[in-house]
Structures are given as C-alpha cells and as structure tokens.
C-alpha cells in the first residue's frame, strides 16, 4: 500500500485535491445571502456573485472538517496554496451552476421520495430500521436541523436528475480502462545490484591538508548557531476569561431567560396507520370514508392497533413493526402530525390527521423528557457561558492594551504584566531553528523573525505583539551569543569521515558506471551480459502498486524508463548506501501487474480510477452548464 502511495505521487496529489474539494459537493442550499459587489467579487454565476466573504467561510468550514478528520496530524499549510484555492472556487461555482439549472428545469424531489431516502439511509438505522435518535444525533453533529437536512437532501436528489443521465449514458469501456491501466500500472521487469561504500573505504586516505582546506572552505557549516536567552509574555483568551467575574444574580437571570435550554425536550413515542388521501380511480370523499372506516375499527379494538397497522397501513416500513415510528420531539414531523401527536395522552388514539403523505391514525405509546434541570446542576455551565459572552469584548480590549504596553515597555514587561495580571516567562538557549522542547509560542516563525532581527538583537526591546494561534505574544532578548565557527580540532573527525565517504563514493560511482556501460554495450553478447548480471538479485516485476522491496528512488527511476529504450541499465545514487545498478529488461503490462497485486491496493487503485473517470464526466457537465448559464471568474489565485 505504501509503495503505491510513494511511487504514484502525481495520482495521489490528484486524489488529495478530490478529497479537499470534490466536484458538486452541496455546501448548503441558500446558505449565503446577498450578492455583493466590487473588488470582493471572485466570480459570477449567471446573475449571482460569489464574494470573498462567502469563499472564506467555505474555506474555514473545509479546514475545520479536515482538522476533525486529521486530529493531531492536521497541517493547515495544505490549504495555503493557489491550487487548493482555485479548486475550492471551482467547487462553489459548480454548486451554483447546478442550483440554477435545477431551478431552470423546475426539478425537485417528491415528499415520498424524500421520506423513503431518509428512512433507507444506513447511517440513520439501528438494528436494521430507521432510528430517530440516531438520525437527530448525526444531524446535530454536523450542525444541521431536520429541516435544513431535508432541504439539502431534496436539492441533492433534484441535482442527481441533472447528473445521473450523464453518468449512466457513458460507461468505462474496456479499451479506455485498458489505456488508463497501462498508463498508470504498466510495470517493469528489473534486476538490481547495490554497490555499497564499505568495500571502498579502506582503499582511500585523507591528508591533514585536505581536512584543513575543507574546513576553511566550509566554515559556515561548522558554526554553533546564534543563541538568545529571552523573556516572553503571552496574552490568551483563557487568561482573560479567568479574570471575568459572574455574580449569582447574573446566573439566576440567565437561567430564567433560558429555561427551555435547561429542560429535557419532551419526546413522544408514536405509532401510526397511514392511509391514502389520493389514489387513481377513487375520489377524495371515497378515500376519506375508507379511512374513517379503518379509524372506527381501530377505536373499537385499540389493543389490535399493531395488527391493524400491518393490515391497512400503506407505510410498508413501519407497518411490519406494528406502525411503530419511534420517538419524536417538536420540529421533527409535519405540523399537523406534530400538533395531533402532542395533543394526545399516552395510549390515546387520534382522529384522522391529514398531511402531505395521506391520512394518519396515531397512538402515543410512551412519553419521556420535559423535566426542568435545577439551577444547581447547570450553574457551572451557565457561568462558563456568561464568561464566553463577555470574553469577546474583554479580550479585544486586553489585546489593544497588550499591543500598546509592550511597545511602550522598552526592555520590560512589568507594566503590562501588572495591568493584565500576566506572568513573564524566561527561556534560555533559543535558536533561530528552535529545538523540540521550545515552547510553541516561541517557535512561531513570525515571532522568531522579529526576535532575531538586527534591531531586536541590538536594542533588546520588546517585539511588537504577534498573533500566534488565538493568543498575542511579545518577547525580548535578555542576552545574545552570536554564531561562531567551531575550532578545527572539534570537527576534524567529522570532516575526515565526510571526505572518506566522498572519495569512496567516487570510486564506487566509477565501478557502477562501468557496469552500466558493460550492460548497455550494444555489441555485448548474451553470455557476457549474463556474466555481468551474476551478482544481481533475481528478476522481479515492479509497478506503481507494488515495488517488491525495491527502494523508492530506484523504483521511480525504473518505472520512468521508457519502453522503447529497453533493455537498459541505469545507476541510481543511494546516498551513504552507495549506488544501485538496475537492469530493466522488459515491460510488464497492466494485466500481469494486477494479477500479482495486493488485493487491498488493487481495490484502492480501482476506486481512484473510477472516481477519476466520474470526476472527468462531472467536469465536462460543468462546462456544458457554464456555457448555458454563464460564468465569469474575476480573480485568479
């Protein structure tokens, strides 16, 4: 698996962009309002203007999603490049193209189709059936309400009416798939031999004059780095939050104003029998009469509700479970359904309730929640929330004070530390390339640039306040030790080793080149070539999805060797390990490679190939829509 990633960098870079900004990902129907104007407009789609503010918000959302997926391994720098910005803008443009085309063609999804899609979504199911608690928990985790999710899903289903005909009308032909596979997977049959340096080291010698000359020519490489003992001061939101006081009166007032938040939402477990309100060949009056007949039977035999649901209900999903739909709270169901559900007492059966789905007969089988949490149980949370509300203003004011006072403080933090109740911190031995134990705030490149500037070194004044994460930081140098070359005696052994390695590498390189020349000699007969190959490893087939233990640089060089140039020998430097001579004798086509591939890696590759093809189709569809609706990109990244 790692061989595939390592040896197929271009394909993997493309895949990374797919995951960062896949085409036609719904960002949220009608999420943004206002058209914007002027230099802040990045692109127009028809008459809609995509603004810098909208772009920044989408990018923040993407970065946060990536942060949650990657955890401690998250690197925000992967988003800080023009290619990602361009791809992200293209994604937003694609969404609005689809929205406009869906609206233009009056495409939509029916309520019944929407409901079926939700009920059949595996992520919302528990023990094989739809579970309302799971559904709401997953939506809440994504910051969605049922209403906003329904709107997004309805749009996606309408959007698929634009894209699916394209995807279904064009398929991956055998010849096209074969071309793609051979372009990505065609392997090489190779034998390798490593010519290491150890055998040559005893053959070389280094004089004192050579060591002295190397030292004088490369003194900067043997310098001890400049070091500084520093003092620094940090202003963080946590520092300010800790100093914000909240009175009992504030807590009581907040509790009274937000009682609903501190109550367990009331939920009702309900079962229903769904009967049609529209049916071909029957009048509304006939259907209502039929529904009233079923209602009378249910009220006459309430204990048989489950049997009657299985017999009469047109909702196949719940009918097999006696009509059980699970627990619902307010805002989960259509208005008429909800109103009737909350008007019922436990075990009470409703009259007919009409919604867009038909006539419902409801029974509430359980009621839970609705309890008010006492103030004592939620007080600590309220205190924290009030502090958070006050924090924005308080921290902004503190930042202004911090910035002014560190500038005015010269070589001291005493005044600002006293005013904001902060404690300066001392750190010894800071270098321009900080060590692993350096505090994160001191390792920030912006702060290091300021701290090690000529002006800072000379004056030892506080640096300006610099934003590091969500905090402000300033530092000043207490004492400074300039970089200085180490004495020759201290580095002599290191230089001796380096020069011996260089001379050994020169000898090994000559032998490797001679071996390559011997193998590539067009006049060489088969016997002499086989003799030259006697110390090589056995022949193996390598490819982008299986390097078979061949080092990455060697595998890449072998795979880059054109088929028309085979057979061919080449030499690949391996650093301190010497040189690898590779004899590339033949091409192995994709089918041969696939038969010998790790199934997991092959499945991964097939997924990428399919996704790449779908991406190409999606981009083609985007071009068609762009010509129909009109797109103008006003900013190039």
Coordinates of C-alpha atoms in Angstrom, one line a residue:
X1 CA 0.0 0.0 0.0
X2 CA 2.8 2.5 0.9
X3 CA 4.7 1.5 -2.2
X4 CA 1.6 2.6 -4.3
X5 CA 1.4 6.0 -2.5
X6 CA 5.1 6.6 -2.7
X7 CA 5.6 5.6 -6.3
X8 CA 2.5 7.2 -7.8
X9 CA 2.8 10.7 -6.4
X10 CA 1.0 12.5 -9.3
X11 CA -2.1 10.3 -9.0
X12 CA -2.1 10.7 -5.2
X13 CA -1.8 14.5 -5.5
X14 CA -4.9 14.5 -7.8
X15 CA -6.7 12.3 -5.3
X16 CA -5.8 14.7 -2.4
X17 CA -7.4 17.6 -4.4
X18 CA -10.5 15.4 -4.9
X19 CA -10.9 15.0 -1.2
X20 CA -10.2 18.6 -0.4
X21 CA -12.6 20.0 -3.0
X22 CA -14.7 17.3 -4.7
X23 CA -16.8 18.5 -7.6
X24 CA -20.5 19.1 -6.9
X25 CA -20.5 18.8 -3.1
X26 CA -23.5 20.5 -1.7
X27 CA -22.4 23.3 0.5
X28 CA -25.9 24.2 1.8
X29 CA -28.8 25.4 -0.3
X30 CA -29.4 29.1 0.2
X31 CA -26.7 29.2 2.8
X32 CA -25.5 32.6 1.6
X33 CA -27.5 35.7 1.1
X34 CA -26.7 39.0 -0.6
X35 CA -24.9 39.4 -3.9
X36 CA -22.0 41.6 -3.0
X37 CA -20.2 43.8 -5.5
X38 CA -16.9 45.4 -6.4
X39 CA -13.4 44.0 -5.9
X40 CA -14.7 41.5 -3.3
X41 CA -16.5 39.5 -6.0
X42 CA -14.4 36.5 -7.0
X43 CA -16.8 35.1 -9.7
X44 CA -20.3 35.4 -11.1
X45 CA -22.6 32.5 -12.0
X46 CA -25.4 33.9 -14.1
X47 CA -26.6 36.9 -12.0
X48 CA -25.2 35.5 -8.7
X49 CA -22.0 37.0 -7.3
X50 CA -19.6 34.8 -5.3
X51 CA -17.9 37.1 -2.7
X52 CA -14.6 36.8 -0.9
X53 CA -16.6 36.6 2.4
X54 CA -18.5 33.5 1.1
X55 CA -15.3 31.9 -0.2
X56 CA -13.6 32.5 3.2
X57 CA -16.5 30.9 5.0
X58 CA -16.5 27.8 2.9
X59 CA -12.7 27.5 3.2
X60 CA -13.0 27.8 7.0
X61 CA -15.6 25.0 7.0
X62 CA -13.3 22.8 4.9
X63 CA -10.3 23.5 7.1
X64 CA -12.4 22.6 10.2
X65 CA -13.6 19.4 8.6
X66 CA -10.0 18.5 7.8
X67 CA -8.9 19.3 11.3
X68 CA -11.5 17.0 12.8
X69 CA -10.5 14.1 10.4
X70 CA -6.7 14.5 10.9
X71 CA -6.6 15.3 14.7
X72 CA -3.1 15.9 15.9
X73 CA -1.7 15.3 12.4
X74 CA -3.6 18.3 10.9
X75 CA -1.5 20.7 8.9
X76 CA -3.3 23.9 7.9
X77 CA -0.5 24.6 5.4
X78 CA -2.0 22.1 3.0
X79 CA -4.8 24.6 2.4
X80 CA -2.4 27.6 1.9
X81 CA -1.7 27.3 -1.8
X82 CA -3.2 28.7 -5.0
X83 CA -4.2 25.2 -6.4
X84 CA -6.4 24.5 -3.4
X85 CA -8.0 28.0 -3.6
X86 CA -8.7 27.6 -7.3
X87 CA -10.2 24.1 -6.8
X88 CA -12.4 25.4 -4.0
X89 CA -13.7 28.3 -6.0
X90 CA -14.5 25.9 -8.9
X91 CA -16.5 23.8 -6.4
X92 CA -18.6 26.7 -5.3
X93 CA -19.1 27.7 -8.9
X94 CA -20.2 24.2 -9.7
X95 CA -22.8 24.2 -6.9
X96 CA -24.4 27.4 -8.1
X97 CA -24.4 26.1 -11.7
X98 CA -26.3 23.1 -10.5
X99 CA -28.7 25.1 -8.3
X100 CA -29.5 27.4 -11.2
X101 CA -30.0 24.5 -13.6
X102 CA -32.2 22.7 -11.2
X103 CA -34.3 25.8 -10.8
X104 CA -34.4 26.5 -14.5
X105 CA -35.7 23.0 -15.3
X106 CA -38.2 23.0 -12.4
X107 CA -36.6 19.9 -11.0
X108 CA -37.5 18.7 -7.5
X109 CA -38.0 15.5 -5.4
X110 CA -41.3 14.4 -4.0
X111 CA -42.1 14.2 -0.3
X112 CA -42.5 10.5 -0.6
X113 CA -39.1 10.1 -2.4
X114 CA -37.5 12.3 0.3
X115 CA -39.0 10.3 3.1
X116 CA -38.0 7.0 1.6
X117 CA -34.4 8.2 1.1
X118 CA -34.2 9.2 4.8
X119 CA -35.7 6.0 6.1
X120 CA -33.4 3.9 3.9
X121 CA -30.2 5.7 4.8
X122 CA -28.0 3.1 6.6
X123 CA -26.4 5.8 8.8
X124 CA -29.8 6.6 10.3
X125 CA -30.7 2.9 11.1
X126 CA -30.3 0.9 14.2
X127 CA -30.8 -2.9 14.2
X128 CA -31.9 -2.7 10.5
X129 CA -34.5 0.0 10.9
X130 CA -34.7 3.8 11.0
X131 CA -33.9 5.3 14.4
X132 CA -35.0 8.8 15.1
X133 CA -32.4 9.3 17.9
X134 CA -29.6 8.2 15.7
X135 CA -30.9 10.5 12.9
X136 CA -31.0 13.6 15.1
X137 CA -27.7 12.9 16.8
X138 CA -25.9 12.6 13.4
X139 CA -27.5 15.8 12.1
X140 CA -26.6 17.7 15.3
X141 CA -23.0 16.6 15.0
X142 CA -22.9 18.2 11.6
X143 CA -24.6 21.4 12.8
X144 CA -27.9 20.6 10.9
X145 CA -31.5 20.6 11.8
X146 CA -34.0 18.1 10.2
X147 CA -35.4 21.0 8.2
X148 CA -32.0 22.0 6.8
X149 CA -31.0 18.4 6.1
X150 CA -34.3 17.8 4.3
X151 CA -33.7 20.9 2.1
X152 CA -30.1 19.8 1.3
X153 CA -31.2 16.2 0.5
X154 CA -34.1 17.4 -1.7
X155 CA -31.7 19.5 -3.6
X156 CA -29.2 16.7 -4.0
X157 CA -32.0 14.4 -5.3
X158 CA -33.0 17.1 -7.8
X159 CA -29.4 17.7 -8.8
X160 CA -29.0 14.0 -9.5
X161 CA -31.7 14.4 -12.1
X162 CA -29.2 16.6 -14.0
X163 CA -26.0 14.5 -13.4
X164 CA -27.3 10.9 -13.4
X165 CA -28.3 10.7 -17.1
X166 CA -24.8 11.8 -18.0
X167 CA -23.1 9.2 -15.7
X168 CA -25.5 6.5 -16.8
X169 CA -25.2 7.2 -20.5
X170 CA -21.4 7.0 -20.6
X171 CA -19.6 3.9 -19.2
X172 CA -16.0 2.8 -18.7
X173 CA -15.2 0.9 -21.9
X174 CA -12.8 -2.0 -21.8
X175 CA -10.4 -0.2 -24.2
X176 CA -10.5 3.0 -22.3
X177 CA -10.0 1.2 -19.0
X178 CA -7.1 -0.7 -20.5
X179 CA -5.5 2.5 -21.7
X180 CA -5.8 4.1 -18.3
X181 CA -4.5 1.0 -16.5
X182 CA -1.5 0.7 -18.8
X183 CA -0.7 4.4 -18.4
X184 CA -0.8 4.1 -14.6
X185 CA 0.1 0.4 -13.9
X186 CA 2.4 -0.9 -16.6
X187 CA 5.4 -2.3 -14.7
X188 CA 9.0 -3.2 -15.5
X189 CA 10.9 -6.4 -15.1
X190 CA 14.1 -5.5 -13.2
X191 CA 17.2 -6.9 -11.6
X192 CA 19.2 -4.8 -9.1
X193 CA 22.7 -4.8 -7.5
X194 CA 23.8 -2.4 -4.8
X195 CA 27.4 -1.2 -4.9
X196 CA 28.0 -0.1 -1.3
X197 CA 30.7 2.2 0.0
X198 CA 32.0 -0.1 2.8
X199 CA 34.3 -2.0 0.4
X200 CA 35.9 1.2 -0.8
X201 CA 36.5 3.0 2.5
X202 CA 39.8 1.0 3.3
X203 CA 41.1 2.0 -0.2
X204 CA 41.0 5.8 0.4
X205 CA 43.1 8.1 2.5
X206 CA 42.7 11.7 3.6
X207 CA 45.6 14.1 4.4
X208 CA 45.6 16.8 7.1
X209 CA 45.9 19.5 4.3
X210 CA 42.7 18.2 2.7
X211 CA 40.9 18.4 6.1
X212 CA 42.2 21.9 6.7
X213 CA 41.2 23.1 3.2
X214 CA 37.7 21.6 3.5
X215 CA 37.3 23.3 6.9
X216 CA 38.3 26.7 5.6
X217 CA 36.1 26.3 2.5
X218 CA 33.0 25.3 4.6
X219 CA 33.4 27.2 7.9
X220 CA 29.7 28.2 7.9
X221 CA 28.7 24.6 8.0
X222 CA 30.6 24.1 11.3
X223 CA 29.2 27.1 13.2
X224 CA 27.5 26.9 16.5
X225 CA 24.1 28.6 16.0
X226 CA 23.3 32.0 17.5
X227 CA 21.5 31.6 20.8
X228 CA 19.5 34.0 22.9
X229 CA 18.2 33.9 26.5
X230 CA 14.8 35.6 26.2
X231 CA 11.8 36.6 28.2
X232 CA 8.3 36.4 26.7
X233 CA 4.7 37.3 27.6
X234 CA 1.6 35.7 26.4
X235 CA -2.0 37.0 26.4
X236 CA -4.5 34.2 25.8
X237 CA -8.3 34.2 25.9
X238 CA -8.0 31.8 28.9
X239 CA -6.1 34.4 30.8
X240 CA -8.9 37.0 30.3
X241 CA -11.7 34.5 30.9
X242 CA -10.2 33.5 34.2
X243 CA -10.5 37.1 35.4
X244 CA -14.1 37.7 34.4
X245 CA -16.4 37.7 37.4
X246 CA -20.0 36.4 37.2
X247 CA -22.5 37.2 40.0
X248 CA -25.2 34.9 41.4
X249 CA -27.7 37.5 40.1
X250 CA -26.3 37.1 36.6
X251 CA -26.6 33.4 36.8
X252 CA -30.2 33.5 38.1
X253 CA -31.2 35.9 35.3
X254 CA -29.6 33.8 32.6
X255 CA -31.3 30.7 34.0
X256 CA -34.7 32.3 33.9
X257 CA -34.3 33.6 30.4
X258 CA -33.1 30.3 29.0
X259 CA -35.3 27.8 30.9
X260 CA -36.2 25.9 27.8
X261 CA -32.5 25.1 27.2
X262 CA -32.2 23.5 30.6
X263 CA -35.2 21.2 30.1
X264 CA -35.1 17.8 28.7
X265 CA -37.1 18.1 25.4
X266 CA -40.3 16.2 25.6
X267 CA -40.5 13.3 23.2
X268 CA -43.4 11.0 22.3
X269 CA -43.2 7.5 21.0
X270 CA -45.8 7.2 18.4
X271 CA -47.2 4.5 16.0
X272 CA -49.4 5.2 13.1
X273 CA -51.5 3.7 10.3
X274 CA -51.1 5.6 7.0
X275 CA -54.0 5.6 4.6
X276 CA -54.0 7.2 1.1
X277 CA -55.7 10.6 0.5
X278 CA -55.1 10.4 -3.2
X279 CA -55.4 7.3 -5.4
X280 CA -56.1 6.9 -9.1
X281 CA -59.7 5.9 -9.8
X282 CA -61.1 7.0 -6.4
X283 CA -62.5 10.3 -5.3
X284 CA -61.2 12.1 -2.2
X285 CA -64.6 11.5 -0.5
X286 CA -64.3 7.8 -1.1
X287 CA -60.8 7.7 0.3
X288 CA -61.7 9.7 3.4
X289 CA -64.7 7.4 4.0
X290 CA -62.4 4.4 3.8
X291 CA -60.0 5.9 6.2
X292 CA -62.8 6.7 8.7
X293 CA -63.9 3.1 8.5
X294 CA -60.5 1.9 9.5
X295 CA -60.4 4.6 12.3
X296 CA -63.7 3.2 13.7
X297 CA -62.2 -0.3 13.6
X298 CA -59.1 0.8 15.4
X299 CA -61.0 2.7 18.1
X300 CA -63.3 -0.3 18.6
X301 CA -60.2 -2.6 19.0
X302 CA -57.4 -0.4 20.4
X303 CA -55.5 -3.5 21.6
X304 CA -55.2 -4.7 18.0
X305 CA -53.5 -1.5 16.7
X306 CA -50.4 -3.3 15.6
X307 CA -52.3 -6.0 13.7
X308 CA -54.5 -3.4 12.0
X309 CA -51.4 -1.3 11.1
X310 CA -49.9 -4.4 9.4
X311 CA -53.2 -5.0 7.6
X312 CA -54.1 -1.5 6.4
X313 CA -51.1 0.9 6.6
X314 CA -49.5 1.9 3.3
X315 CA -46.3 2.8 5.1
X316 CA -44.6 -0.6 4.5
X317 CA -41.5 0.3 6.6
X318 CA -43.5 0.9 9.8
X319 CA -46.4 -1.5 9.1
X320 CA -44.2 -4.6 9.6
X321 CA -43.4 -3.2 13.1
X322 CA -47.0 -2.6 14.1
X323 CA -46.8 1.0 12.8
X324 CA -44.0 2.0 15.3
X325 CA -42.1 5.1 14.3
X326 CA -40.0 5.7 17.4
X327 CA -39.6 8.8 19.5
X328 CA -40.2 12.3 18.1
X329 CA -39.8 15.8 19.6
X330 CA -41.1 19.2 18.4
X331 CA -39.9 20.1 14.9
X332 CA -39.4 16.5 13.8
X333 CA -42.6 15.9 12.0
X334 CA -45.1 17.8 9.7
X335 CA -47.1 20.5 11.6
X336 CA -50.4 18.7 11.5
X337 CA -48.8 15.4 12.6
X338 CA -46.9 17.1 15.4
X339 CA -50.0 19.1 16.7
X340 CA -52.1 15.9 16.9
X341 CA -49.2 13.9 18.5
X342 CA -48.7 16.4 21.3
X343 CA -52.4 16.8 21.9
X344 CA -52.7 13.0 22.7
X345 CA -52.3 11.4 26.1
X346 CA -50.4 8.2 26.5
X347 CA -52.3 5.2 24.9
X348 CA -54.9 7.6 23.3
X349 CA -55.8 7.2 19.7
X350 CA -56.2 10.3 17.4
X351 CA -58.9 11.1 14.9
X352 CA -57.8 11.2 11.2
X353 CA -54.8 13.5 10.7
X354 CA -54.1 14.7 7.2
X355 CA -50.6 15.5 5.9
X356 CA -49.0 15.6 2.5
X357 CA -48.4 11.8 2.9
X358 CA -52.1 10.9 3.4
X359 CA -54.4 10.2 6.4
X360 CA -52.7 9.1 9.7
X361 CA -54.2 7.4 12.7
X362 CA -51.9 8.0 15.6
X363 CA -51.4 6.4 19.0
X364 CA -48.9 7.7 21.6
X365 CA -47.4 4.7 23.4
X366 CA -44.8 6.5 25.6
X367 CA -43.8 10.0 26.8
X368 CA -40.4 10.9 28.0
X369 CA -38.4 14.1 28.9
X370 CA -39.8 17.5 29.6
X371 CA -38.1 17.8 33.0
X372 CA -36.5 21.0 34.2
X373 CA -32.9 20.8 35.4
X374 CA -32.4 22.6 38.8
X375 CA -30.1 25.6 38.8
X376 CA -27.5 24.0 41.0
X377 CA -27.0 21.3 38.3
X378 CA -26.3 23.7 35.5
X379 CA -24.7 26.7 37.3
X380 CA -21.2 25.9 36.3
X381 CA -22.1 25.7 32.7
X382 CA -24.0 29.0 32.9
X383 CA -21.1 30.7 34.5
X384 CA -18.8 29.5 31.6
X385 CA -21.4 30.6 29.0
X386 CA -21.7 34.1 30.5
X387 CA -17.9 34.4 30.7
X388 CA -17.7 33.4 27.0
X389 CA -20.2 36.1 26.1
X390 CA -18.2 38.7 27.9
X391 CA -14.9 37.4 26.7
X392 CA -15.1 38.8 23.2
X393 CA -15.3 42.4 24.3
X394 CA -12.9 41.9 27.2
X395 CA -10.3 40.1 25.1
X396 CA -10.4 42.7 22.4
X397 CA -9.8 45.4 25.0
X398 CA -7.0 43.4 26.5
X399 CA -5.4 42.9 23.1
X400 CA -5.4 46.6 22.5
X401 CA -3.8 47.3 25.9
X402 CA -1.2 44.5 25.4
X403 CA -0.2 45.8 22.0
X404 CA 0.3 49.3 23.3
X405 CA 2.0 48.5 26.5
X406 CA 4.6 46.0 25.2
X407 CA 5.6 48.7 22.7
X408 CA 5.9 51.3 25.4
X409 CA 7.7 49.0 27.8
X410 CA 11.0 49.0 26.1
X411 CA 13.0 46.1 27.5
X412 CA 10.5 45.3 30.2
X413 CA 7.1 43.7 30.6
X414 CA 6.5 44.9 34.1
X415 CA 3.8 47.4 33.4
X416 CA 1.7 45.4 31.0
X417 CA 2.1 42.2 33.1
X418 CA 0.8 44.1 36.2
X419 CA -2.1 45.7 34.4
X420 CA -3.3 42.5 32.8
X421 CA -2.3 40.2 35.6
X422 CA 0.1 38.1 33.4
X423 CA 3.4 36.5 34.3
X424 CA 6.5 36.8 32.1
X425 CA 8.4 33.6 31.3
X426 CA 12.1 33.1 30.8
X427 CA 13.6 30.8 28.3
X428 CA 17.3 30.1 27.8
X429 CA 19.1 29.0 24.7
X430 CA 16.6 29.9 22.0
X431 CA 17.9 29.4 18.4
X432 CA 16.7 30.5 15.0
X433 CA 15.9 26.9 14.3
X434 CA 14.1 26.0 17.6
X435 CA 14.7 22.7 19.3
X436 CA 11.8 20.3 20.1
X437 CA 11.5 21.5 23.7
X438 CA 10.9 25.1 22.6
X439 CA 7.5 26.4 23.7
X440 CA 5.1 26.6 20.8
X441 CA 4.6 30.3 21.0
X442 CA 8.4 30.9 20.8
X443 CA 8.8 28.6 17.8
X444 CA 6.4 30.7 15.7
X445 CA 8.3 31.9 12.6
X446 CA 6.8 35.4 12.7
X447 CA 8.0 35.9 16.3
X448 CA 11.4 34.4 15.5
X449 CA 11.8 36.8 12.6
X450 CA 11.1 39.7 14.9
X451 CA 13.2 38.4 17.8
X452 CA 16.3 37.7 15.7
X453 CA 16.2 40.8 13.6
X454 CA 19.2 43.1 13.8
X455 CA 17.2 45.8 15.5
X456 CA 15.9 43.4 18.2
X457 CA 19.4 41.9 18.8
X458 CA 20.9 45.4 19.2
X459 CA 18.2 47.1 21.3
X460 CA 16.9 44.1 23.2
X461 CA 13.4 45.8 23.2
X462 CA 10.1 44.0 23.3
X463 CA 9.0 42.8 19.9
X464 CA 5.6 44.0 18.7
X465 CA 2.6 41.9 19.7
X466 CA 2.3 39.0 17.3
X467 CA -0.7 36.8 16.8
X468 CA 0.2 33.1 17.5
X469 CA -2.9 30.9 17.3
X470 CA -5.6 32.6 19.4
X471 CA -3.1 34.4 21.6
X472 CA -0.8 37.5 21.4
X473 CA 2.9 37.1 22.2
X474 CA 5.8 39.5 22.7
X475 CA 9.4 38.7 23.6
X476 CA 12.7 40.4 24.1
X477 CA 16.3 39.3 24.2
X478 CA 18.0 39.3 27.6
X479 CA 21.4 38.1 26.4
X480 CA 22.7 37.1 23.0
X481 CA 25.5 34.9 21.8
X482 CA 26.4 35.3 18.1
X483 CA 27.1 32.3 15.8
X484 CA 30.8 31.3 15.8
X485 CA 32.7 28.6 14.0
X486 CA 33.8 25.6 15.9
X487 CA 37.5 25.0 16.2
X488 CA 39.0 22.6 13.6
X489 CA 40.0 20.2 16.4
X490 CA 36.4 19.8 17.4
X491 CA 35.2 18.9 13.9
X492 CA 38.2 17.1 12.4
X493 CA 36.8 13.6 12.9
X494 CA 33.6 14.6 11.2
X495 CA 35.4 16.1 8.2
X496 CA 37.6 13.1 7.9
X497 CA 34.6 10.8 7.8
X498 CA 32.9 13.1 5.2
X499 CA 35.9 13.2 2.9
X500 CA 36.5 9.4 3.1
X501 CA 32.8 8.9 2.2
X502 CA 33.2 11.3 -0.8
X503 CA 36.3 9.5 -2.1
X504 CA 34.7 6.1 -1.6
X505 CA 31.6 7.3 -3.4
X506 CA 33.8 8.5 -6.3
X507 CA 35.4 5.0 -6.7
X508 CA 32.0 3.2 -6.3
X509 CA 30.5 5.6 -8.9
X510 CA 33.2 4.7 -11.4
X511 CA 32.6 1.0 -10.9
X512 CA 28.8 1.5 -11.2
X513 CA 29.2 3.5 -14.4
X514 CA 31.5 0.8 -15.8
X515 CA 29.0 -1.9 -15.1
X516 CA 26.1 0.1 -16.7
X517 CA 28.3 0.7 -19.8
X518 CA 29.1 -3.0 -20.0
X519 CA 25.4 -4.0 -19.8
X520 CA 24.3 -1.3 -22.3
X521 CA 27.0 -2.2 -24.8
X522 CA 25.1 -2.9 -28.0
X523 CA 27.9 -5.3 -29.1
X524 CA 27.8 -7.4 -26.0
X525 CA 26.6 -11.0 -26.5
X526 CA 24.2 -12.8 -24.2
X527 CA 26.9 -14.7 -22.4
X528 CA 28.9 -11.7 -21.4
X529 CA 25.7 -9.8 -20.3
X530 CA 24.7 -12.8 -18.2
X531 CA 28.2 -12.8 -16.6
X532 CA 27.8 -9.1 -15.8
X533 CA 24.5 -9.9 -14.1
X534 CA 25.7 -12.8 -11.9
X535 CA 25.8 -10.7 -8.7
X536 CA 22.4 -9.1 -9.3
X537 CA 19.2 -10.0 -7.4
X538 CA 16.7 -12.3 -9.1
X539 CA 14.4 -10.6 -11.7
X540 CA 11.2 -9.2 -10.3
X541 CA 8.2 -7.2 -11.7
X542 CA 7.6 -3.9 -10.0
X543 CA 4.9 -1.3 -10.7
X544 CA 3.2 1.7 -9.1
X545 CA 1.2 -0.6 -6.9
X546 CA 4.0 -2.9 -5.9
X547 CA 7.7 -2.1 -5.6
X548 CA 8.6 -5.5 -4.2
X549 CA 11.1 -4.1 -1.7
X550 CA 13.0 -2.0 -4.3
X551 CA 13.9 1.4 -2.7
X552 CA 11.6 4.3 -3.7
X553 CA 14.1 6.3 -5.8
X554 CA 15.2 3.2 -7.6
X555 CA 11.7 2.1 -8.3
X556 CA 10.7 5.5 -9.6
X557 CA 13.8 5.7 -11.9
X558 CA 13.0 2.2 -13.2
X559 CA 9.3 3.0 -13.9
X560 CA 10.3 6.2 -15.6
X561 CA 12.4 4.3 -18.1
X562 CA 10.6 4.4 -21.5
X563 CA 9.5 1.1 -23.0
X564 CA 11.2 2.0 -26.3
X565 CA 14.6 2.2 -24.6
X566 CA 14.5 -1.4 -23.1
X567 CA 16.5 -3.3 -22.3
X568 CA 18.6 -0.7 -20.4
X569 CA 20.9 -0.5 -17.4
X570 CA 20.9 2.6 -15.2
X571 CA 22.5 3.7 -12.0
X572 CA 20.7 5.4 -9.1
X573 CA 22.6 7.1 -6.2
X574 CA 21.6 5.9 -2.8
X575 CA 23.4 8.4 -0.5
X576 CA 25.5 6.8 2.2
X577 CA 24.4 3.4 1.0
X578 CA 26.3 3.8 -2.3
X579 CA 24.7 3.2 -5.7
X580 CA 22.1 0.8 -7.1
X581 CA 22.6 -0.5 -10.6
X582 CA 19.3 -1.6 -12.2
X583 CA 18.9 -3.8 -15.3
X584 CA 15.5 -3.1 -16.8
X585 CA 14.8 -5.9 -19.2
X586 CA 11.2 -5.7 -20.2
X587 CA 7.7 -4.1 -19.8
X588 CA 5.0 -5.9 -17.8
X589 CA 1.6 -4.9 -18.9
X590 CA -1.2 -3.9 -16.5
X591 CA -3.0 -7.2 -16.5
X592 CA 0.2 -9.0 -15.4
X593 CA 0.7 -6.4 -12.7
X594 CA -2.9 -6.7 -11.5
X595 CA -2.8 -10.4 -11.1
X596 CA 0.2 -10.2 -8.8
X597 CA -1.0 -7.1 -6.8
X598 CA -2.1 -7.0 -3.2
X599 CA -6.0 -7.1 -3.4
X600 CA -6.3 -4.2 -0.9
X601 CA -4.0 -2.0 -3.0
X602 CA -5.7 -3.1 -6.2
X603 CA -9.2 -2.2 -4.8
X604 CA -7.8 1.2 -3.7
X605 CA -6.5 1.8 -7.2
X606 CA -9.7 0.8 -8.9
X607 CA -11.6 3.2 -6.7
X608 CA -9.3 6.0 -7.7
X609 CA -9.7 5.2 -11.4
X610 CA -13.5 5.1 -11.2
X611 CA -13.6 8.3 -9.2
X612 CA -11.2 10.0 -11.6
X613 CA -13.5 9.0 -14.5
X614 CA -16.6 10.3 -12.7
X615 CA -14.7 13.5 -12.0
X616 CA -13.9 13.9 -15.7
X617 CA -17.6 13.5 -16.5
X618 CA -18.6 15.9 -13.8
X619 CA -16.1 18.5 -15.2
X620 CA -17.5 18.0 -18.7
X621 CA -21.0 18.6 -17.3
X622 CA -19.8 21.7 -15.6
X623 CA -18.5 23.1 -18.9
X624 CA -21.9 22.5 -20.5
X625 CA -23.7 24.2 -17.7
X626 CA -21.2 27.1 -17.6
X627 CA -21.9 27.8 -21.3
X628 CA -25.7 27.6 -20.7
X629 CA -25.8 29.8 -17.6
X630 CA -22.7 31.9 -17.9
X631 CA -19.6 32.0 -15.6
X632 CA -17.1 34.8 -15.2
X633 CA -14.1 34.3 -12.9
X634 CA -12.8 37.7 -11.7
X635 CA -9.9 36.5 -9.5
X636 CA -7.1 34.2 -10.4
X637 CA -5.2 32.6 -7.5

